[in-house]
mmCIF file of C-alpha atoms and ligand atoms in Angstrom:
data_model
loop_
_atom_site.group_PDB
_atom_site.id
_atom_site.type_symbol
_atom_site.label_atom_id
_atom_site.label_comp_id
_atom_site.label_asym_id
_atom_site.label_seq_id
_atom_site.Cartn_x
_atom_site.Cartn_y
_atom_site.Cartn_z
ATOM 1 C CA MET A 222 9.475 1.448 -7.019
ATOM 2 C CA PHE A 223 7.559 3.219 -9.432
ATOM 3 C CA GLY A 224 7.101 2.270 -12.904
ATOM 4 C CA PRO A 225 4.569 1.043 -15.725
ATOM 5 C CA PRO A 226 3.084 -2.463 -15.793
ATOM 6 C CA GLY A 227 5.790 -4.692 -17.338
ATOM 7 C CA SER A 228 8.718 -2.260 -16.371
ATOM 8 C CA GLY A 229 10.354 -5.164 -14.136
ATOM 9 C CA LYS A 230 9.547 -3.129 -11.144
ATOM 10 C CA GLY A 231 8.487 -6.277 -9.128
ATOM 11 C CA THR A 232 11.708 -8.058 -10.168
ATOM 12 C CA GLN A 233 13.786 -5.115 -9.240
ATOM 13 C CA ALA A 234 11.892 -4.205 -6.058
ATOM 14 C CA SER A 235 12.614 -7.757 -4.654
ATOM 15 C CA ARG A 236 16.230 -7.663 -5.391
ATOM 16 C CA VAL A 237 16.763 -4.110 -4.231
ATOM 17 C CA ALA A 238 14.674 -4.771 -0.788
ATOM 18 C CA LEU A 239 17.043 -7.981 -0.095
ATOM 19 C CA ARG A 240 20.133 -5.774 -0.355
ATOM 20 C CA LEU A 241 18.364 -3.054 1.588
ATOM 21 C CA ALA A 242 17.476 -5.521 4.216
ATOM 22 C CA ILE A 243 13.681 -4.254 4.213
ATOM 23 C CA PRO A 244 10.666 -6.170 3.398
ATOM 24 C CA HIS A 245 9.271 -6.047 0.019
ATOM 25 C CA VAL A 246 5.745 -4.744 0.056
ATOM 26 C CA ALA A 247 4.136 -5.571 -3.547
ATOM 27 C CA ALA A 248 0.402 -4.520 -3.591
ATOM 28 C CA GLY A 249 0.022 -6.539 -6.740
ATOM 29 C CA ASP A 250 1.451 -9.646 -5.119
ATOM 30 C CA MET A 251 -0.784 -8.959 -1.967
ATOM 31 C CA LEU A 252 -3.776 -8.669 -3.863
ATOM 32 C CA ARG A 253 -3.061 -11.847 -5.944
ATOM 33 C CA ASN A 254 -2.817 -13.670 -2.494
ATOM 34 C CA GLU A 255 -6.120 -12.140 -1.411
ATOM 35 C CA VAL A 256 -7.688 -13.694 -4.573
ATOM 36 C CA ALA A 257 -5.920 -16.918 -4.075
ATOM 37 C CA ARG A 258 -7.115 -17.246 -0.544
ATOM 38 C CA GLY A 259 -10.747 -16.214 -1.743
ATOM 39 C CA THR A 260 -10.988 -13.430 1.076
ATOM 40 C CA ASP A 261 -13.685 -10.691 0.569
ATOM 41 C CA LEU A 262 -10.889 -8.511 -0.457
ATOM 42 C CA GLY A 263 -9.721 -10.898 -3.101
ATOM 43 C CA ARG A 264 -13.269 -11.768 -4.344
ATOM 44 C CA GLU A 265 -13.953 -7.978 -4.824
ATOM 45 C CA ALA A 266 -10.502 -7.283 -6.480
ATOM 46 C CA LYS A 267 -10.464 -10.142 -8.868
ATOM 47 C CA PRO A 268 -12.584 -8.968 -11.732
ATOM 48 C CA ILE A 269 -11.040 -5.572 -11.446
ATOM 49 C CA MET A 270 -7.710 -6.795 -11.708
ATOM 50 C CA ASP A 271 -8.460 -9.172 -14.571
ATOM 51 C CA ALA A 272 -9.992 -6.089 -16.752
ATOM 52 C CA GLY A 273 -6.777 -3.970 -15.798
ATOM 53 C CA GLY A 274 -8.502 -1.499 -13.787
ATOM 54 C CA LEU A 275 -7.577 -0.448 -10.191
ATOM 55 C CA VAL A 276 -8.966 -1.713 -7.032
ATOM 56 C CA PRO A 277 -10.739 0.993 -4.946
ATOM 57 C CA ASP A 278 -8.225 3.373 -3.050
ATOM 58 C CA ASP A 279 -9.720 2.434 0.338
ATOM 59 C CA LEU A 280 -9.529 -1.276 0.182
ATOM 60 C CA VAL A 281 -5.577 -1.166 -1.038
ATOM 61 C CA VAL A 282 -4.924 1.640 1.757
ATOM 62 C CA ARG A 283 -6.348 -0.582 4.270
ATOM 63 C CA MET A 284 -4.419 -3.478 3.267
ATOM 64 C CA ILE A 285 -1.137 -1.630 3.061
ATOM 65 C CA ASN A 286 -1.959 0.089 6.243
ATOM 66 C CA ALA A 287 -2.147 -3.209 7.979
ATOM 67 C CA ARG A 288 1.218 -4.495 6.396
ATOM 68 C CA LEU A 289 3.003 -1.446 7.544
ATOM 69 C CA ASN A 290 1.473 -2.038 11.250
ATOM 70 C CA GLN A 291 3.519 -5.323 11.071
ATOM 71 C CA GLN A 292 6.623 -5.418 13.144
ATOM 72 C CA ASP A 293 9.264 -5.945 10.390
ATOM 73 C CA ALA A 294 8.073 -2.820 8.629
ATOM 74 C CA ALA A 295 9.280 -0.778 11.591
ATOM 75 C CA LYS A 296 12.654 -0.053 9.862
ATOM 76 C CA GLY A 297 11.221 0.895 6.382
ATOM 77 C CA VAL A 298 9.733 -1.066 3.624
ATOM 78 C CA LEU A 299 10.111 -0.860 -0.240
ATOM 79 C CA LEU A 300 6.673 -0.324 -1.729
ATOM 80 C CA ASP A 301 5.898 -1.603 -5.074
ATOM 81 C CA GLY A 302 2.669 -0.998 -6.934
ATOM 82 C CA PHE A 303 1.694 1.264 -4.119
ATOM 83 C CA PRO A 304 0.812 4.422 -4.241
ATOM 84 C CA ARG A 305 -0.798 4.037 -7.746
ATOM 85 C CA THR A 306 -3.069 6.971 -7.663
ATOM 86 C CA VAL A 307 -2.604 10.491 -6.451
ATOM 87 C CA PRO A 308 -5.107 9.973 -3.431
ATOM 88 C CA GLN A 309 -3.291 6.797 -2.376
ATOM 89 C CA ALA A 310 -0.032 8.871 -2.405
ATOM 90 C CA VAL A 311 -1.591 11.723 -0.113
ATOM 91 C CA THR A 312 -2.957 8.935 2.089
ATOM 92 C CA LEU A 313 0.333 7.171 2.308
ATOM 93 C CA ASP A 314 2.139 10.395 3.190
ATOM 94 C CA ARG A 315 -0.185 10.790 6.125
ATOM 95 C CA MET A 316 0.052 7.121 7.232
ATOM 96 C CA LEU A 317 3.724 7.531 7.185
ATOM 97 C CA LYS A 318 3.829 10.985 9.043
ATOM 98 C CA VAL A 319 1.932 9.498 12.036
ATOM 99 C CA ARG A 320 4.726 6.980 12.346
ATOM 100 C CA ASP A 321 7.399 9.787 12.207
ATOM 101 C CA ASP A 322 8.231 8.481 8.715
ATOM 102 C CA TYR A 323 8.332 9.610 4.993
ATOM 103 C CA VAL A 324 8.923 8.502 1.602
ATOM 104 C CA ALA A 325 12.721 8.790 1.324
ATOM 105 C CA GLU A 326 13.263 8.050 -2.265
ATOM 106 C CA VAL A 327 11.136 7.350 -5.371
ATOM 107 C CA ILE A 328 12.781 4.981 -7.989
ATOM 108 C CA SER A 329 11.294 5.304 -11.333
ATOM 109 C CA LEU A 330 11.953 2.725 -13.891
ATOM 110 C CA GLU A 331 11.384 3.904 -17.480
ATOM 111 C CA VAL A 332 10.612 1.672 -20.234
ATOM 112 C CA PRO A 333 8.754 2.626 -23.768
ATOM 113 C CA ASP A 334 5.328 1.283 -24.201
ATOM 114 C CA ASP A 335 6.364 -0.918 -27.232
ATOM 115 C CA GLU A 336 8.941 -2.759 -25.090
ATOM 116 C CA LEU A 337 6.402 -3.130 -22.312
ATOM 117 C CA LYS A 338 3.814 -4.606 -24.476
ATOM 118 C CA THR A 339 6.520 -7.282 -25.932
ATOM 119 C CA ARG A 340 7.553 -8.073 -22.370
ATOM 120 C CA ILE A 341 3.919 -8.629 -21.013
ATOM 121 C CA LEU A 342 2.805 -10.749 -23.674
ATOM 122 C CA LYS A 343 5.675 -12.879 -23.314
ATOM 123 C CA ARG A 344 5.202 -13.132 -19.558
ATOM 124 C CA ALA A 345 1.547 -14.237 -20.431
ATOM 125 C CA ASP A 346 2.916 -17.414 -22.012
ATOM 126 C CA VAL A 347 5.299 -18.113 -19.058
ATOM 127 C CA GLU A 348 3.344 -17.273 -16.006
ATOM 128 C CA GLY A 349 -0.142 -17.161 -17.158
ATOM 129 C CA ARG A 350 -1.083 -14.154 -15.118
ATOM 130 C CA SER A 351 -4.982 -13.732 -15.549
ATOM 131 C CA ASP A 352 -4.573 -10.117 -16.341
ATOM 132 C CA ASP A 353 -1.736 -10.524 -18.953
ATOM 133 C CA THR A 354 -4.041 -10.538 -21.864
ATOM 134 C CA ALA A 355 -4.028 -7.990 -24.679
ATOM 135 C CA GLU A 356 -6.972 -6.267 -23.276
ATOM 136 C CA GLY A 357 -6.050 -6.289 -19.774
ATOM 137 C CA LEU A 358 -2.840 -4.967 -20.621
ATOM 138 C CA ALA A 359 -4.182 -2.023 -22.803
ATOM 139 C CA ASN A 360 -6.195 -0.969 -20.010
ATOM 140 C CA ARG A 361 -3.511 -1.198 -17.704
ATOM 141 C CA LEU A 362 -1.340 1.136 -19.771
ATOM 142 C CA VAL A 363 -4.120 3.555 -20.190
ATOM 143 C CA VAL A 364 -4.539 3.397 -16.195
ATOM 144 C CA TYR A 365 -0.981 3.834 -15.692
ATOM 145 C CA HIS A 366 -0.679 6.949 -17.809
ATOM 146 C CA GLN A 367 -4.154 8.468 -16.441
ATOM 147 C CA ASP A 368 -3.814 7.615 -12.918
ATOM 148 C CA THR A 369 -0.523 6.654 -11.704
ATOM 149 C CA TRP A 370 1.820 8.902 -13.567
ATOM 150 C CA PRO A 371 0.574 11.736 -11.731
ATOM 151 C CA VAL A 372 1.973 10.131 -8.782
ATOM 152 C CA LEU A 373 5.393 11.191 -9.763
ATOM 153 C CA GLU A 374 4.273 14.657 -10.186
ATOM 154 C CA HIS A 375 2.855 14.728 -6.691
ATOM 155 C CA TYR A 376 6.267 13.462 -5.165
ATOM 156 C CA ARG A 377 7.932 16.124 -7.364
ATOM 157 C CA SER A 378 5.806 18.646 -5.967
ATOM 158 C CA VAL A 379 6.483 18.018 -2.354
ATOM 159 C CA GLY A 380 10.166 17.625 -3.035
ATOM 160 C CA THR A 381 10.835 13.870 -2.577
ATOM 161 C CA ARG A 382 13.787 12.690 -4.336
ATOM 162 C CA ILE A 383 13.006 11.018 -7.620
ATOM 163 C CA GLU A 384 15.702 8.768 -9.275
ATOM 164 C CA THR A 385 14.817 8.004 -12.778
ATOM 165 C CA ILE A 386 16.539 4.663 -13.790
ATOM 166 C CA ASP A 387 16.566 3.360 -17.540
ATOM 167 C CA GLY A 388 14.733 0.084 -17.187
ATOM 168 C CA VAL A 389 16.065 -1.225 -20.671
ATOM 169 C CA GLY A 390 18.943 -3.777 -20.234
ATOM 170 C CA ASP A 391 19.341 -7.047 -18.335
ATOM 171 C CA ILE A 392 18.139 -7.547 -15.018
ATOM 172 C CA ASP A 393 21.401 -7.457 -13.081
ATOM 173 C CA THR A 394 22.367 -4.199 -14.884
ATOM 174 C CA ILE A 395 19.446 -2.477 -13.920
ATOM 175 C CA THR A 396 19.724 -3.600 -10.373
ATOM 176 C CA GLU A 397 23.098 -2.028 -10.367
ATOM 177 C CA ARG A 398 21.920 0.954 -12.004
ATOM 178 C CA ILE A 399 19.493 1.391 -8.894
ATOM 179 C CA VAL A 400 21.916 0.503 -6.315
ATOM 180 C CA THR A 401 24.430 2.981 -7.636
ATOM 181 C CA ALA A 402 21.915 5.665 -7.588
ATOM 182 C CA LEU A 403 20.914 4.718 -3.975
ATOM 183 C CA ARG A 404 24.477 4.745 -2.747
ATOM 184 C CA HIS A 405 24.880 8.143 -4.448
ATOM 185 C CA HIS A 406 22.437 9.351 -1.901
ATOM 186 C CA GLY A 407 24.130 7.931 1.053
ATOM 187 C CA ILE A 408 21.712 4.808 1.239
ATOM 188 C CA SER A 409 23.713 1.751 2.372
ATOM 189 C CA VAL A 410 23.098 -1.194 0.169
ATOM 190 C CA THR A 411 24.928 -4.603 0.596
ATOM 191 C CA SER A 412 26.931 -5.542 -2.536
ATOM 192 C CA THR A 413 25.218 -8.915 -3.170
HETATM 193 P P1 ADP B 552 1.771 -4.667 -13.159
HETATM 194 O O1 ADP B 552 2.436 -3.627 -12.478
HETATM 195 O O2 ADP B 552 2.139 -5.561 -13.991
HETATM 196 O O3 ADP B 552 0.261 -4.015 -13.525
HETATM 197 P P2 ADP B 552 0.995 -5.700 -10.512
HETATM 198 O O4 ADP B 552 1.010 -6.848 -9.867
HETATM 199 O O5 ADP B 552 1.708 -4.258 -9.664
HETATM 200 O O6 ADP B 552 1.398 -5.602 -11.914
HETATM 201 O O7 ADP B 552 -0.630 -5.304 -10.414
HETATM 202 C C1 ADP B 552 -1.471 -6.161 -10.680
HETATM 203 C C2 ADP B 552 -3.019 -5.433 -10.689
HETATM 204 O O8 ADP B 552 -3.378 -5.306 -9.213
HETATM 205 C C3 ADP B 552 -3.040 -4.020 -11.144
HETATM 206 O O9 ADP B 552 -3.580 -4.072 -12.331
HETATM 207 C C4 ADP B 552 -4.596 -3.411 -10.247
HETATM 208 O O10 ADP B 552 -5.795 -4.095 -10.688
HETATM 209 C C5 ADP B 552 -4.275 -4.123 -8.972
HETATM 210 N N1 ADP B 552 -3.512 -3.178 -8.036
HETATM 211 C C6 ADP B 552 -2.113 -3.291 -7.589
HETATM 212 N N2 ADP B 552 -1.609 -2.378 -6.830
HETATM 213 C C7 ADP B 552 -2.776 -1.621 -6.667
HETATM 214 C C8 ADP B 552 -2.995 -0.186 -6.056
HETATM 215 N N3 ADP B 552 -2.087 0.350 -5.596
HETATM 216 N N4 ADP B 552 -4.334 0.353 -6.327
HETATM 217 C C9 ADP B 552 -5.236 -0.303 -6.949
HETATM 218 N N5 ADP B 552 -5.035 -1.356 -7.784
HETATM 219 C C10 ADP B 552 -3.991 -2.137 -7.488
#
């Protein structure tokens, strides 16, 4: 699940993963969990996350690789927030290849920047996430356009299927847009 901060990719990924009956692997949630537990990784990641930057690739890659080694990941996972840089994507492709696996599909949620800013500042009031400040957000958008957007180009160049989904609308409608697109590609998705 690919998309800018505030695009709703976390919400959609968890709904779609349920319907695909595979684990939802969310890099941001996993990192926040490390921060909450006060692990070495969490201590290193926290200031970077709060500033809206990216946690170093090697740390994130190690965390995701460990997750993919867990047994419930054997039948596939829905990745959310990873890969977020081209080097992460290249490493992921290698990690999957040794498992005889590959990225089956990229779902790209598209939301205009203005709408993203409104949504995130609203979320800041509700959830109080420590990176949902005006400054953290501005940085995350810059990082997204600079470092993350090229990931899509990477997958386009290696011929991975990319499904572009309009991310503006209500939550159920967007889920149905994604489910419909997956079904068109012969991927079986349960109806609720
Ligand atoms: P959002 O998509 O709203 O920015 P996430 O929960 O996906 O929220 O990510 C929150 C923060 O966690 C990011 O701004 C970044 O600092 C860190 N992070 C998440 N995924 C990655 C990743 N793949 N590589 C590096 N940093 C990451």
